Coordinates of C-alpha atoms in Angstrom, one line a residue:
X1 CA 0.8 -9.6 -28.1
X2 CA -0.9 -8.6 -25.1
X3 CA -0.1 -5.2 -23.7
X4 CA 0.3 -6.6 -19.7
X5 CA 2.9 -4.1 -19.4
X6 CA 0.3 -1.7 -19.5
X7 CA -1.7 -3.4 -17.4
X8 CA 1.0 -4.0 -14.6
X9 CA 1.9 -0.3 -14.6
X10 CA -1.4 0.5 -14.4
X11 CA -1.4 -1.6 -11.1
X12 CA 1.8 -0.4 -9.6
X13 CA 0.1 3.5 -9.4
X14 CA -2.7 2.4 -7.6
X15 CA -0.9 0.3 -5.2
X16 CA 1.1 3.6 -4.8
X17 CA -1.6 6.0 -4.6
X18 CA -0.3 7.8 -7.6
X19 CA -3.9 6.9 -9.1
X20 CA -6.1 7.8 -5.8
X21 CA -10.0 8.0 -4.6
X22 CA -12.7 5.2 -5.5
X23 CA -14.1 7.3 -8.2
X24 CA -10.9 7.6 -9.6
X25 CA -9.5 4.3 -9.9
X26 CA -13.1 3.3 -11.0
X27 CA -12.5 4.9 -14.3
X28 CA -8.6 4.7 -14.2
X29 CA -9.1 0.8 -14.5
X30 CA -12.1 0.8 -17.1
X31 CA -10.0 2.9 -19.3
X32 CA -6.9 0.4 -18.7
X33 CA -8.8 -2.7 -19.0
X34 CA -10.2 -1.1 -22.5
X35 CA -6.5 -0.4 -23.8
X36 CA -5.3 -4.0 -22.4
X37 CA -8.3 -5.3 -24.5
X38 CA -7.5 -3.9 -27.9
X39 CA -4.6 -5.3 -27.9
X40 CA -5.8 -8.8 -27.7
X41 CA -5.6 -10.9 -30.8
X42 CA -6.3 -14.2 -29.4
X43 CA -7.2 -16.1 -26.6
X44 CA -9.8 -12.8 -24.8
X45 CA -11.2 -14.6 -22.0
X46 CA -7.9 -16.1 -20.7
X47 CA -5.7 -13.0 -21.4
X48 CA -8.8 -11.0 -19.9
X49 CA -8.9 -13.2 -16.6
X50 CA -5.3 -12.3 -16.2
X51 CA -5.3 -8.6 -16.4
X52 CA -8.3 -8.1 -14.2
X53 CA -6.8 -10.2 -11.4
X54 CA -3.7 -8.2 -11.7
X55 CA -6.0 -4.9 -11.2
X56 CA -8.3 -6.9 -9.0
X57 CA -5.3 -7.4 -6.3
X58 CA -4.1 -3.6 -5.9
X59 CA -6.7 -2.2 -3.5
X60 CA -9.0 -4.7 -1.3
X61 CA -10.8 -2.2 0.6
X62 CA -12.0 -0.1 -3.1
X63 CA -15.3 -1.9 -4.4
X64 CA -15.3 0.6 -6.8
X65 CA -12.7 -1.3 -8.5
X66 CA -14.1 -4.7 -8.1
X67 CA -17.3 -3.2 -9.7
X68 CA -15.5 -1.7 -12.8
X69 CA -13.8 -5.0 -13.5
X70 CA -16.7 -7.1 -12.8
X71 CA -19.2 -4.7 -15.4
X72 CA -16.4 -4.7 -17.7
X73 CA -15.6 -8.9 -17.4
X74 CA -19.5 -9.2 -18.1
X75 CA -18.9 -9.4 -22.1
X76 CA -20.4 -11.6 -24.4
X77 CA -19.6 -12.8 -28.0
X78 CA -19.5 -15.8 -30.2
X79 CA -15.6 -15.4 -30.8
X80 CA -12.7 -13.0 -29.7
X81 CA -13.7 -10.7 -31.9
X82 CA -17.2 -9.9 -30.5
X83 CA -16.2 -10.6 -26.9
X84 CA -13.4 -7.9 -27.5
X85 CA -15.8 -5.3 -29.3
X86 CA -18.2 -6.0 -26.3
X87 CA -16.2 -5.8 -23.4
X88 CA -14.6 -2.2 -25.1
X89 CA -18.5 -1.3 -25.2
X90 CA -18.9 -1.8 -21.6
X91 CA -16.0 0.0 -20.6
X92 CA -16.8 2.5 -22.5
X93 CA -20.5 2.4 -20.6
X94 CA -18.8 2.0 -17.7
X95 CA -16.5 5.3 -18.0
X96 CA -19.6 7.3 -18.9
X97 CA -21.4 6.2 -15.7
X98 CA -18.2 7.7 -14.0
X99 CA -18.3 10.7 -15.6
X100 CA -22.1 11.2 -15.5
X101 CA -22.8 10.2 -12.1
X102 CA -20.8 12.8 -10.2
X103 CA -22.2 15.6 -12.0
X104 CA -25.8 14.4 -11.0
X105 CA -24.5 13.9 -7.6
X106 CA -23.0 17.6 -7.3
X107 CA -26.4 18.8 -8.6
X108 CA -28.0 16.6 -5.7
X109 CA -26.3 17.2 -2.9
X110 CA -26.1 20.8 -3.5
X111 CA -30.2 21.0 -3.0
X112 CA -28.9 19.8 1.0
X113 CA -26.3 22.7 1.3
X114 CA -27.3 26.0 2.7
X115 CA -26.5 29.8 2.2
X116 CA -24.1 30.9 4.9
X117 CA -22.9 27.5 5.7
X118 CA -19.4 26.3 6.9
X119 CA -19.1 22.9 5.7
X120 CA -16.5 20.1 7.0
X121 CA -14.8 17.7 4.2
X122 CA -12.3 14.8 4.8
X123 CA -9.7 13.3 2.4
X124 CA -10.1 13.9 -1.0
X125 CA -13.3 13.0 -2.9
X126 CA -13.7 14.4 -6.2
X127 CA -17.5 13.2 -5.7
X128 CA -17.9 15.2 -1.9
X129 CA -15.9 18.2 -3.8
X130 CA -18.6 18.2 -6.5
X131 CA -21.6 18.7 -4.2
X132 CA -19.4 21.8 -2.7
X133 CA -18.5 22.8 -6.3
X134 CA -21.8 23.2 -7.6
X135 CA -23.0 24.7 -4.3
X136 CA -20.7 27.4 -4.8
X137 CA -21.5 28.0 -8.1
X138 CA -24.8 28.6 -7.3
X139 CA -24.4 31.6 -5.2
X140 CA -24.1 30.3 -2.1
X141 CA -22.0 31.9 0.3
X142 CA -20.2 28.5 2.2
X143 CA -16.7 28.0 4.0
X144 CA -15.0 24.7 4.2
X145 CA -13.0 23.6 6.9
X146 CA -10.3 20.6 5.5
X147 CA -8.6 18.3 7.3
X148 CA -5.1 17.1 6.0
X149 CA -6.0 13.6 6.2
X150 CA -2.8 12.1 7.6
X151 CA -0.6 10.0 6.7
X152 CA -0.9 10.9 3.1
X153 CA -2.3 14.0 3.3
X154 CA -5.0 14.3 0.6
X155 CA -6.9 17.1 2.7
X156 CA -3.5 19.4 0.8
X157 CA -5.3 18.3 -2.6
X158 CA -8.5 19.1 -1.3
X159 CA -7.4 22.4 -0.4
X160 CA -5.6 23.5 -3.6
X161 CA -8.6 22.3 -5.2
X162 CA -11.1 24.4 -3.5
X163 CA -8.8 27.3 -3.6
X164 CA -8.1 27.6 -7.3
X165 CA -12.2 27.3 -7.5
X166 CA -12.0 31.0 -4.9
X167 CA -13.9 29.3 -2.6
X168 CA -12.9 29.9 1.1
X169 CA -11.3 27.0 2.9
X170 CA -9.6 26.3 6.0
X171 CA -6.6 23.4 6.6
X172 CA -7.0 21.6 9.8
X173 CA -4.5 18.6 11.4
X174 CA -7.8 15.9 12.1
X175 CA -7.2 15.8 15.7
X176 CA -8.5 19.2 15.5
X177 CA -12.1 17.9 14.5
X178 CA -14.3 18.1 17.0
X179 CA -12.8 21.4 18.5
X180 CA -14.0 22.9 15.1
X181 CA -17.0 20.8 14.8
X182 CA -19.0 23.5 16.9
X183 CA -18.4 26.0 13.9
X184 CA -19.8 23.3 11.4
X185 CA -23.0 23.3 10.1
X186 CA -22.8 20.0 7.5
X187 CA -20.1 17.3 7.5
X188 CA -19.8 16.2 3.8
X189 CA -17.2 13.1 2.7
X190 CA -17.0 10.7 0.3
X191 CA -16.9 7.0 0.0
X192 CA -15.2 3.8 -0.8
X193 CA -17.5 0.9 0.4
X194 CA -21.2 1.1 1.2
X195 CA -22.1 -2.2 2.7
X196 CA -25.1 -3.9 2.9
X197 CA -26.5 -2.4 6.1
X198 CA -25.7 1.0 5.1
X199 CA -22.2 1.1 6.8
X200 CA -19.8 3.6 4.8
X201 CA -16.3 2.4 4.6
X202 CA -14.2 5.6 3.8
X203 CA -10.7 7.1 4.7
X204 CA -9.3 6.5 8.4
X205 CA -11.1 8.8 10.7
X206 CA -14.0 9.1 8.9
X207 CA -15.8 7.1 11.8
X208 CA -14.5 9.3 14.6
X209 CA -15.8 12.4 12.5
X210 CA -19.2 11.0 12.2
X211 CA -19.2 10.8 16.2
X212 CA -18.5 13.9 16.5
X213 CA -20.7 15.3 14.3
X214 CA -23.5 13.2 15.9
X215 CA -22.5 13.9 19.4
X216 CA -23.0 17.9 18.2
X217 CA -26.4 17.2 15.8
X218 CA -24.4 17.8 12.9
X219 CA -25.8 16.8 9.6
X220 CA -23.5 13.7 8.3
X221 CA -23.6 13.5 4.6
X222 CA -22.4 10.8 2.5
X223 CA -21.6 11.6 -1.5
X224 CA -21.3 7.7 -3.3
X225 CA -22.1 6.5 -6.8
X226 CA -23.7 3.5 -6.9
X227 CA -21.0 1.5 -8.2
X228 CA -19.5 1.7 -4.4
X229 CA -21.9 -0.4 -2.9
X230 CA -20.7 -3.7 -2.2
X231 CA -22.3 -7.1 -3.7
X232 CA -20.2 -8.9 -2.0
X233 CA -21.2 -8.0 1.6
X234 CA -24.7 -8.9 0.5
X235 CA -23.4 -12.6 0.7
X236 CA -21.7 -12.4 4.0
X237 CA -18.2 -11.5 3.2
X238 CA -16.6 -8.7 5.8
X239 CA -15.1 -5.7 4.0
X240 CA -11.4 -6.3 4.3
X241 CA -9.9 -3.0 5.5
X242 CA -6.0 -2.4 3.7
X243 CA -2.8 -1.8 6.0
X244 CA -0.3 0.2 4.6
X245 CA 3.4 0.2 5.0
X246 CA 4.0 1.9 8.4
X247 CA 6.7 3.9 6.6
X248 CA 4.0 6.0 5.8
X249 CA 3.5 6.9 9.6
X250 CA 7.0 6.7 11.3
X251 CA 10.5 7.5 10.0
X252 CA 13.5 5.0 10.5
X253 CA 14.7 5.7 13.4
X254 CA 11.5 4.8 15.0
X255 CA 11.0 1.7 12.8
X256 CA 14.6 0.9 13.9
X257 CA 14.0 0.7 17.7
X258 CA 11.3 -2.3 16.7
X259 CA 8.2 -0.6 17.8
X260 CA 5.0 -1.6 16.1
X261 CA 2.9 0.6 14.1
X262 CA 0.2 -0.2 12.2
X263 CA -1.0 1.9 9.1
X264 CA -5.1 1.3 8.6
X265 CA -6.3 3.2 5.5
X266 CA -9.9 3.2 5.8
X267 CA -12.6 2.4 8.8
X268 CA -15.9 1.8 9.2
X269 CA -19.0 4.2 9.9
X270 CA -22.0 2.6 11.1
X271 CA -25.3 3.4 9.5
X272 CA -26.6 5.1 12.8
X273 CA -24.0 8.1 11.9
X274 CA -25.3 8.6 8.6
X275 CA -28.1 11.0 7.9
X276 CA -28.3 10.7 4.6
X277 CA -26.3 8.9 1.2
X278 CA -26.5 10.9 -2.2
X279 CA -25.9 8.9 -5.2
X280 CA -26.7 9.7 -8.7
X281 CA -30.0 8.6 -8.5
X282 CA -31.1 10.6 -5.9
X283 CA -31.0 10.6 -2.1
X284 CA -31.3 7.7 0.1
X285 CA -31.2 6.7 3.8
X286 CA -28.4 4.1 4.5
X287 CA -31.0 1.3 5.1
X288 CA -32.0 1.3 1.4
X289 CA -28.3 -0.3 0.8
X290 CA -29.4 -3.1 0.4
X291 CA -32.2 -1.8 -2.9
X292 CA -29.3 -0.6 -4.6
X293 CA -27.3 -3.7 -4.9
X294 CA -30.3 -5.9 -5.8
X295 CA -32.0 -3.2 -8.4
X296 CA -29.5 -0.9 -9.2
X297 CA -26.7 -3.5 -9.3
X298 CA -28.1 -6.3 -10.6
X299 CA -26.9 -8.9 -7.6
X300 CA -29.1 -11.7 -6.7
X301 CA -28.8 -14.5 -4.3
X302 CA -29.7 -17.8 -6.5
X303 CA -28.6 -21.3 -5.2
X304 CA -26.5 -19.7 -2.5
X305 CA -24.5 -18.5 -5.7
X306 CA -23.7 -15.0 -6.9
X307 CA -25.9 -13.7 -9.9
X308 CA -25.0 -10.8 -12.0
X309 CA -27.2 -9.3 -14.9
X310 CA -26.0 -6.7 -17.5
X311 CA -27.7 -3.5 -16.6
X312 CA -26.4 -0.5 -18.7
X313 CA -26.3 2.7 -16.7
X314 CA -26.0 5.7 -19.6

């Protein structure tokens, strides 16, 4: 029988952030979607259809997700045997471009990080952490200044991360941002969404510390693999942006005098914020978007119709 069991717990800990950050869930999903599809015996494209909308409905705003599932769903084969071997094959592929493309990314995005430099992070992106990683490992003497990244406080994460590497960090409550940003010398953050025009969709505030660091000629860099840039938004669609519960934000006794609160999880940087997006294959302004989901991606406009061709990324 088909494992869904596996496949609706698998769901339940990204819907409750126990499985958190694009790059994460990414390969947290290829790797389920591989289990689920071992243990199908019979019927692989309708069994297959159902686990991936189950995965497919946990985070709307992560495009890393819908890209894992789509590369994955892209399988081909004469029976279920060959569709199953395939689609284990591309997960498999798919997991390796994970695991490969932050690496390159680190080594990238080092190259743009200078001795002596205090650097600013937000949230917690394993890929933004990388680029600091291996610049610290290179010799270079850099700071970080953290935010905690409320509600949920992932900057804590970042924090113990960067201290157990010895490197020296500062916590800040992100209010605090642009009293800091005068001792900054290179904002660096992850991503969820890249959209067509360049646009980063990332964790809530992300926008307002690209303002600041543009109101004070900071550098604003941008750490995405390529499997976060959004097909869809190349065909019109708007990125939809996730609420969370507002327990998350205000204890009972506020929720219990009726007053509204409203939990986004992500916003929207515009391009003009952006000085530069490193991905793992190489370096791009945001205007060249729009090349990475045709050529790197694969996505094509064709009869109004979206298009997808098996590219393997080892």
């Amino acid at each position: 029988m088909p494992n869904f069991k596996l496949v609706e717990e698998s769901a339940r800990k990204i819907i409750n952030m126990e499985v958190r950050g694009a790059s994460r869930i990414a390969r947290f999903v290829a790797t389920t979607l591989k289990e689920f599809a071992k243990t199908v015996e019979k019927n692989f494209d309708e069994n297959m259809r159902k686990a991936s909308e189950i995965l497919m409905n946990t985070r709307p705003t992560a495009v890393s997700l819908f890209n894992a599932i789509n590369y994955i769903m892209m399988y081909k084969g004469e029976n279920d045997e060959e569709k199953k071997s395939d689609a284990i094959r591309r997960a498999e592929e798919f997991i390796r471009w994970v695991d490969t493309a932050k690496q390159k990314i680190g080594e990238i995005g080092a190259k743009r990080i200078k001795d002596g430099w205090t650097i600013l992070t937000h949230c917690n992106s394993s890929t933004a952490l990388a680029v600091i990683k291996t610049a610290f490992r290179q010799g270079k003497n850099i700071e970080v200044i953290a935010t905690e990244s409320r509600p949920r406080y992932q900057g804590h994460l970042t924090v113990k991360e960067l201290a157990k590497e010895g490197i020296p960090t500062t916590l800040i409550v992100d209010s605090a941002v642009r009293y800091f940003m005068k001792d900054v010398d290179c904002v660096v953050v992850g991503a969820d969404t890249i959209t067509v025009n360049g646009a980063l969709v990332n964790k809530i505030g992300t926008s307002q510390i690209a303002l600041c660091a543009k109101e004070s000629r900071v550098p604003f860099m941008v750490c995405a693999e390529t499997y976060k840039f959004s097909p869809a938004t190349l065909f019109g669609e708007l990125v939809v942006i996730e609420e969370r519960d507002a327990k998350e934000v205000a204890p009972e006794e506020i929720l219990n005098l009726g007053v509204k609160v409203r939990n986004p999880a992500f916003d929207v940087t515009p391009r003009d914020y952006i000085d530069l997006i490193v991905t793992e294959i190489g370096a791009i302004p945001p205007e060249m978007a729009y090349v990475i989901i045709r050529e790197r991606l694969g996505y094509g406009l064709e009869m109004g119709e979206l298009k997808v061709s098996a590219k393997h990324f080892d």
